[in-house]
């Protein structure tokens, strides 16, 4: 199997299938991709901003009943697992449900673009899922989360920028992760977002009051809270 990397960065959202989304992908390679993502999640700036935003939303609620959280595009579910532990350590009782297009151990099947199937939840969240979707799919997902969330939602995703593209290419190669990470990682940044893309998607979704915050290193935190 080949793991191509383009040295050409394009200054626009250029979508191309990621290897990890290939139907019938060798399960060992898929597993290696998920394990690489778990490793990357432990690097600085990758998951703590998600915890902070969820704690902020949790603090805004009046009821003390356990929170229900649904993760979209959860991959192996490692982030939900980590968050559940962190929330408990912060005294927040919560049920965190990881979901993904591909079901797996402990991960329920849910298509992030099919809002008709979204359950009710207090908070929806995702990490590195939006860049897999088209702009209209992201907008539809925003509408569904806005309708189904009692507190709010957040999406943490990639900033499309040439410095990010070339630095990630070098870092992912140097980190000696499975080659699918450097191949899909650079594609992911190429199909990431700038602030204007995100503003246009939110406007198309008709979601008012959402926040777009830049987060180190080269991430966007897009969030919406019910008033
Ligand atoms: C880059 S991985 C991120 C996985 C995980 N969130 C993490 O942080 O490690 C993107 C995930 O989005 C999932 N995905 C892609 N399209 C999706 C869709 N339409 N609905 C739900 N999940 C989707 C993929 O299956 C994959 O597991």
CSV table of C-alpha atoms and ligand atoms in Angstrom, one decimal:
chain,number,residue,atom,x,y,z
A,1,UNK,CA,0.0,0.0,0.0
A,2,UNK,CA,1.3,3.5,-0.9
A,3,UNK,CA,1.1,6.5,1.5
A,4,UNK,CA,1.5,9.5,-0.8
A,5,UNK,CA,2.3,13.0,0.4
A,6,UNK,CA,1.9,16.0,-1.8
A,7,UNK,CA,4.6,18.7,-1.5
A,8,UNK,CA,2.2,21.2,-3.1
A,9,UNK,CA,0.1,23.2,-0.6
A,10,UNK,CA,-3.0,24.8,-2.1
A,11,UNK,CA,-4.3,28.0,-0.7
A,12,UNK,CA,-7.9,26.8,-0.6
A,13,UNK,CA,-10.0,24.0,0.9
A,14,UNK,CA,-9.0,21.0,-1.3
A,15,UNK,CA,-10.8,17.9,-0.3
A,16,UNK,CA,-9.5,14.4,-1.2
A,17,UNK,CA,-10.3,11.0,0.3
A,18,UNK,CA,-8.1,10.1,3.3
A,19,UNK,CA,-6.7,6.7,3.4
A,20,UNK,CA,-8.3,6.0,6.7
A,21,UNK,CA,-11.7,6.5,5.1
A,22,UNK,CA,-11.0,4.0,2.4
A,23,UNK,CA,-13.7,1.2,2.4
A,24,UNK,CA,-12.1,-2.1,3.0
A,25,UNK,CA,-8.9,-0.6,4.3
A,26,UNK,CA,-6.6,-3.3,5.8
A,27,UNK,CA,-7.7,-3.4,9.5
A,28,UNK,CA,-4.1,-3.4,10.7
A,29,UNK,CA,-3.4,-0.1,8.9
A,30,UNK,CA,-6.7,1.4,10.2
A,31,UNK,CA,-5.7,0.3,13.7
A,32,UNK,CA,-2.3,1.9,13.2
A,33,UNK,CA,-3.9,5.2,12.1
A,34,UNK,CA,-6.2,5.2,15.2
A,35,UNK,CA,-3.2,4.4,17.5
A,36,UNK,CA,-1.2,7.3,15.9
A,37,UNK,CA,-4.1,9.6,16.5
A,38,UNK,CA,-4.1,8.6,20.2
A,39,UNK,CA,-0.4,9.4,20.4
A,40,UNK,CA,-0.9,12.8,18.8
A,41,UNK,CA,-3.8,13.5,21.2
A,42,UNK,CA,-1.2,13.5,24.0
A,43,UNK,CA,0.9,16.3,22.4
A,44,UNK,CA,0.4,19.9,23.6
A,45,UNK,CA,-2.7,21.8,22.7
A,46,UNK,CA,-4.5,18.7,21.3
A,47,UNK,CA,-7.2,17.9,23.8
A,48,UNK,CA,-7.0,20.2,26.9
A,49,UNK,CA,-8.9,23.0,25.1
A,50,UNK,CA,-11.8,20.6,24.6
A,51,UNK,CA,-11.9,19.8,28.3
A,52,UNK,CA,-11.8,23.5,29.2
A,53,UNK,CA,-14.7,24.4,26.9
A,54,UNK,CA,-16.8,21.5,28.2
A,55,UNK,CA,-16.1,22.5,31.8
A,56,UNK,CA,-17.2,26.1,30.9
A,57,UNK,CA,-20.4,24.7,29.4
A,58,UNK,CA,-21.0,22.4,32.4
A,59,UNK,CA,-20.6,25.4,34.8
A,60,UNK,CA,-23.4,27.3,33.0
A,61,UNK,CA,-26.1,24.7,33.8
A,62,UNK,CA,-28.5,24.9,36.7
A,63,UNK,CA,-29.3,21.2,37.1
A,64,UNK,CA,-26.8,18.9,38.9
A,65,UNK,CA,-27.9,15.7,37.1
A,66,UNK,CA,-25.2,13.8,35.2
A,67,UNK,CA,-24.3,15.4,31.9
A,68,UNK,CA,-24.8,13.6,28.7
A,69,UNK,CA,-22.2,14.1,26.0
A,70,UNK,CA,-22.0,12.7,22.5
A,71,UNK,CA,-18.7,12.7,20.6
A,72,UNK,CA,-19.0,12.6,16.7
A,73,UNK,CA,-16.2,11.1,14.6
A,74,UNK,CA,-14.6,9.6,17.7
A,75,UNK,CA,-12.3,7.1,16.0
A,76,UNK,CA,-11.2,4.6,18.7
A,77,UNK,CA,-13.1,6.6,21.3
A,78,UNK,CA,-9.9,7.5,23.3
A,79,UNK,CA,-10.9,11.2,23.7
A,80,UNK,CA,-14.3,10.3,25.2
A,81,UNK,CA,-12.6,7.9,27.6
A,82,UNK,CA,-10.0,10.5,28.6
A,83,UNK,CA,-12.7,13.2,29.0
A,84,UNK,CA,-14.9,11.0,31.2
A,85,UNK,CA,-11.9,10.6,33.6
A,86,UNK,CA,-11.1,14.3,33.5
A,87,UNK,CA,-14.7,15.4,34.1
A,88,UNK,CA,-14.9,13.0,37.1
A,89,UNK,CA,-11.7,14.4,38.5
A,90,UNK,CA,-13.3,17.8,38.2
A,91,UNK,CA,-16.3,16.6,40.1
A,92,UNK,CA,-18.6,16.6,37.0
A,93,UNK,CA,-20.7,13.5,36.7
A,94,UNK,CA,-21.1,12.7,33.0
A,95,UNK,CA,-22.0,9.9,30.5
A,96,UNK,CA,-19.8,10.3,27.5
A,97,UNK,CA,-20.8,8.4,24.4
A,98,UNK,CA,-18.3,8.1,21.5
A,99,UNK,CA,-19.8,7.6,18.0
A,100,UNK,CA,-18.3,7.3,14.6
A,101,UNK,CA,-19.2,6.5,11.0
A,102,UNK,CA,-17.4,3.1,11.7
A,103,UNK,CA,-18.6,1.4,14.8
A,104,UNK,CA,-15.9,-0.2,17.0
A,105,UNK,CA,-15.4,-1.6,20.5
A,106,UNK,CA,-17.3,0.8,22.7
A,107,UNK,CA,-18.0,3.2,19.8
A,108,UNK,CA,-21.6,3.5,18.5
A,109,UNK,CA,-22.3,4.0,14.8
A,110,UNK,CA,-23.5,7.5,14.0
A,111,UNK,CA,-23.1,9.5,10.8
A,112,UNK,CA,-22.1,13.1,11.8
A,113,UNK,CA,-23.8,14.3,8.6
A,114,UNK,CA,-27.2,12.6,9.3
A,115,UNK,CA,-28.9,14.9,11.8
A,116,UNK,CA,-32.1,13.0,11.7
A,117,UNK,CA,-30.4,10.3,13.8
A,118,UNK,CA,-28.8,12.6,16.4
A,119,UNK,CA,-30.0,11.8,19.9
A,120,UNK,CA,-30.8,14.4,22.5
A,121,UNK,CA,-27.7,15.3,24.6
A,122,UNK,CA,-26.4,18.1,26.8
A,123,UNK,CA,-23.3,18.6,24.7
A,124,UNK,CA,-22.0,17.4,21.4
A,125,UNK,CA,-18.3,17.6,20.6
A,126,UNK,CA,-15.8,16.5,17.9
A,127,UNK,CA,-12.1,16.5,17.4
A,128,UNK,CA,-10.7,16.3,13.9
A,129,UNK,CA,-14.0,15.2,12.3
A,130,UNK,CA,-15.2,18.3,10.5
A,131,UNK,CA,-12.3,18.3,7.9
A,132,UNK,CA,-13.6,14.9,6.7
A,133,UNK,CA,-16.9,16.6,5.6
A,134,UNK,CA,-18.0,18.9,2.9
A,135,UNK,CA,-19.0,22.5,3.8
A,136,UNK,CA,-22.8,21.7,3.4
A,137,UNK,CA,-22.3,18.6,5.6
A,138,UNK,CA,-20.6,20.6,8.3
A,139,UNK,CA,-23.5,23.1,8.1
A,140,UNK,CA,-26.1,20.4,8.4
A,141,UNK,CA,-24.3,18.8,11.4
A,142,UNK,CA,-24.2,22.3,13.1
A,143,UNK,CA,-28.0,22.6,12.6
A,144,UNK,CA,-28.6,19.2,14.0
A,145,UNK,CA,-26.4,19.7,17.1
A,146,UNK,CA,-28.0,23.1,17.7
A,147,UNK,CA,-31.4,21.5,17.6
A,148,UNK,CA,-30.5,18.5,19.8
A,149,UNK,CA,-28.1,20.0,22.4
A,150,UNK,CA,-29.5,21.4,25.7
A,151,UNK,CA,-26.3,23.2,26.6
A,152,UNK,CA,-24.2,23.5,23.4
A,153,UNK,CA,-21.6,22.0,21.1
A,154,UNK,CA,-18.0,22.3,20.1
A,155,UNK,CA,-15.9,21.2,17.2
A,156,UNK,CA,-12.1,21.3,17.4
A,157,UNK,CA,-10.4,21.1,14.0
A,158,UNK,CA,-7.5,22.1,11.9
A,159,UNK,CA,-6.4,25.5,10.7
A,160,UNK,CA,-5.5,25.3,7.0
A,161,UNK,CA,-2.2,27.2,6.6
A,162,UNK,CA,1.0,26.6,4.7
A,163,UNK,CA,3.2,26.9,7.8
A,164,UNK,CA,1.0,24.3,9.5
A,165,UNK,CA,1.1,22.0,6.4
A,166,UNK,CA,4.9,22.0,6.0
A,167,UNK,CA,5.7,21.9,9.7
A,168,UNK,CA,3.3,19.0,10.2
A,169,UNK,CA,4.8,17.1,7.3
A,170,UNK,CA,8.3,17.3,9.0
A,171,UNK,CA,7.0,16.6,12.5
A,172,UNK,CA,4.8,13.6,11.5
A,173,UNK,CA,7.7,12.1,9.6
A,174,UNK,CA,10.2,12.8,12.4
A,175,UNK,CA,7.8,11.3,15.0
A,176,UNK,CA,8.2,7.9,13.3
A,177,UNK,CA,4.5,7.2,13.4
A,178,UNK,CA,2.9,4.8,10.8
A,179,UNK,CA,3.3,6.5,7.3
A,180,UNK,CA,-0.5,6.7,7.0
A,181,UNK,CA,-0.4,9.5,9.7
A,182,UNK,CA,1.9,11.8,7.5
A,183,UNK,CA,-0.1,11.0,4.4
A,184,UNK,CA,-3.6,11.6,5.9
A,185,UNK,CA,-2.3,14.3,8.3
A,186,UNK,CA,-1.1,16.6,5.4
A,187,UNK,CA,-4.4,15.9,3.5
A,188,UNK,CA,-6.3,16.8,6.6
A,189,UNK,CA,-4.6,20.2,6.9
A,190,UNK,CA,-5.2,20.8,3.2
A,191,UNK,CA,-9.0,20.2,3.8
A,192,UNK,CA,-8.9,22.2,7.1
A,193,UNK,CA,-10.4,25.6,7.5
A,194,UNK,CA,-9.6,29.3,7.8
A,195,UNK,CA,-11.7,31.7,9.8
A,196,UNK,CA,-13.6,32.8,6.7
A,197,UNK,CA,-14.5,29.3,5.7
A,198,UNK,CA,-15.9,28.7,9.2
A,199,UNK,CA,-17.9,32.0,9.3
A,200,UNK,CA,-19.4,31.1,5.9
A,201,UNK,CA,-20.4,27.6,7.1
A,202,UNK,CA,-22.0,29.0,10.3
A,203,UNK,CA,-23.9,31.6,8.2
A,204,UNK,CA,-25.1,28.9,5.8
A,205,UNK,CA,-26.2,26.8,8.8
A,206,UNK,CA,-28.1,29.8,10.2
A,207,UNK,CA,-26.5,29.3,13.6
A,208,UNK,CA,-26.3,32.6,15.5
A,209,UNK,CA,-24.0,33.3,18.4
A,210,UNK,CA,-21.3,30.6,17.6
A,211,UNK,CA,-17.7,31.5,18.6
A,212,UNK,CA,-14.7,30.8,16.4
A,213,UNK,CA,-11.5,30.8,18.5
A,214,UNK,CA,-7.9,30.1,17.3
A,215,UNK,CA,-6.1,27.7,19.5
A,216,UNK,CA,-2.3,26.9,19.6
A,217,UNK,CA,-1.0,25.0,17.6
A,218,UNK,CA,-3.1,25.7,14.4
A,219,UNK,CA,-6.5,24.7,15.7
A,220,UNK,CA,-9.9,26.2,15.7
A,221,UNK,CA,-12.4,25.8,18.5
A,222,UNK,CA,-15.9,26.4,17.1
A,223,UNK,CA,-18.5,26.4,19.8
A,224,UNK,CA,-22.1,27.4,20.4
A,225,UNK,CA,-23.9,27.7,23.7
A,226,UNK,CA,-27.7,27.8,24.3
A,227,UNK,CA,-28.6,31.1,26.0
B,1,LIG,C1,-8.9,12.1,12.0
B,1,LIG,S1,-10.0,10.9,12.7
B,1,LIG,C2,-10.2,11.6,14.3
B,1,LIG,C3,-10.7,10.5,15.3
B,1,LIG,C4,-10.8,11.0,16.7
B,1,LIG,N1,-11.7,12.1,16.8
B,1,LIG,C5,-9.5,11.4,17.3
B,1,LIG,O1,-9.3,12.6,17.8
B,1,LIG,O2,-8.5,10.6,17.3
B,1,LIG,C6,-11.6,11.3,11.9
B,1,LIG,C7,-12.7,10.4,12.3
B,1,LIG,O3,-13.9,10.9,11.7
B,1,LIG,C8,-14.7,9.8,11.3
B,1,LIG,N2,-15.6,10.3,10.3
B,1,LIG,C9,-15.4,10.6,9.0
B,1,LIG,N3,-16.6,11.0,8.4
B,1,LIG,C10,-17.5,10.8,9.3
B,1,LIG,C11,-19.0,11.0,9.4
B,1,LIG,N4,-19.6,11.4,8.3
B,1,LIG,N5,-19.6,10.7,10.5
B,1,LIG,C12,-19.0,10.3,11.6
B,1,LIG,N6,-17.6,10.1,11.6
B,1,LIG,C13,-16.9,10.3,10.5
B,1,LIG,C14,-13.7,8.8,10.7
B,1,LIG,O4,-14.2,7.5,10.7
B,1,LIG,C15,-12.5,9.0,11.7
B,1,LIG,O5,-12.6,8.0,12.8
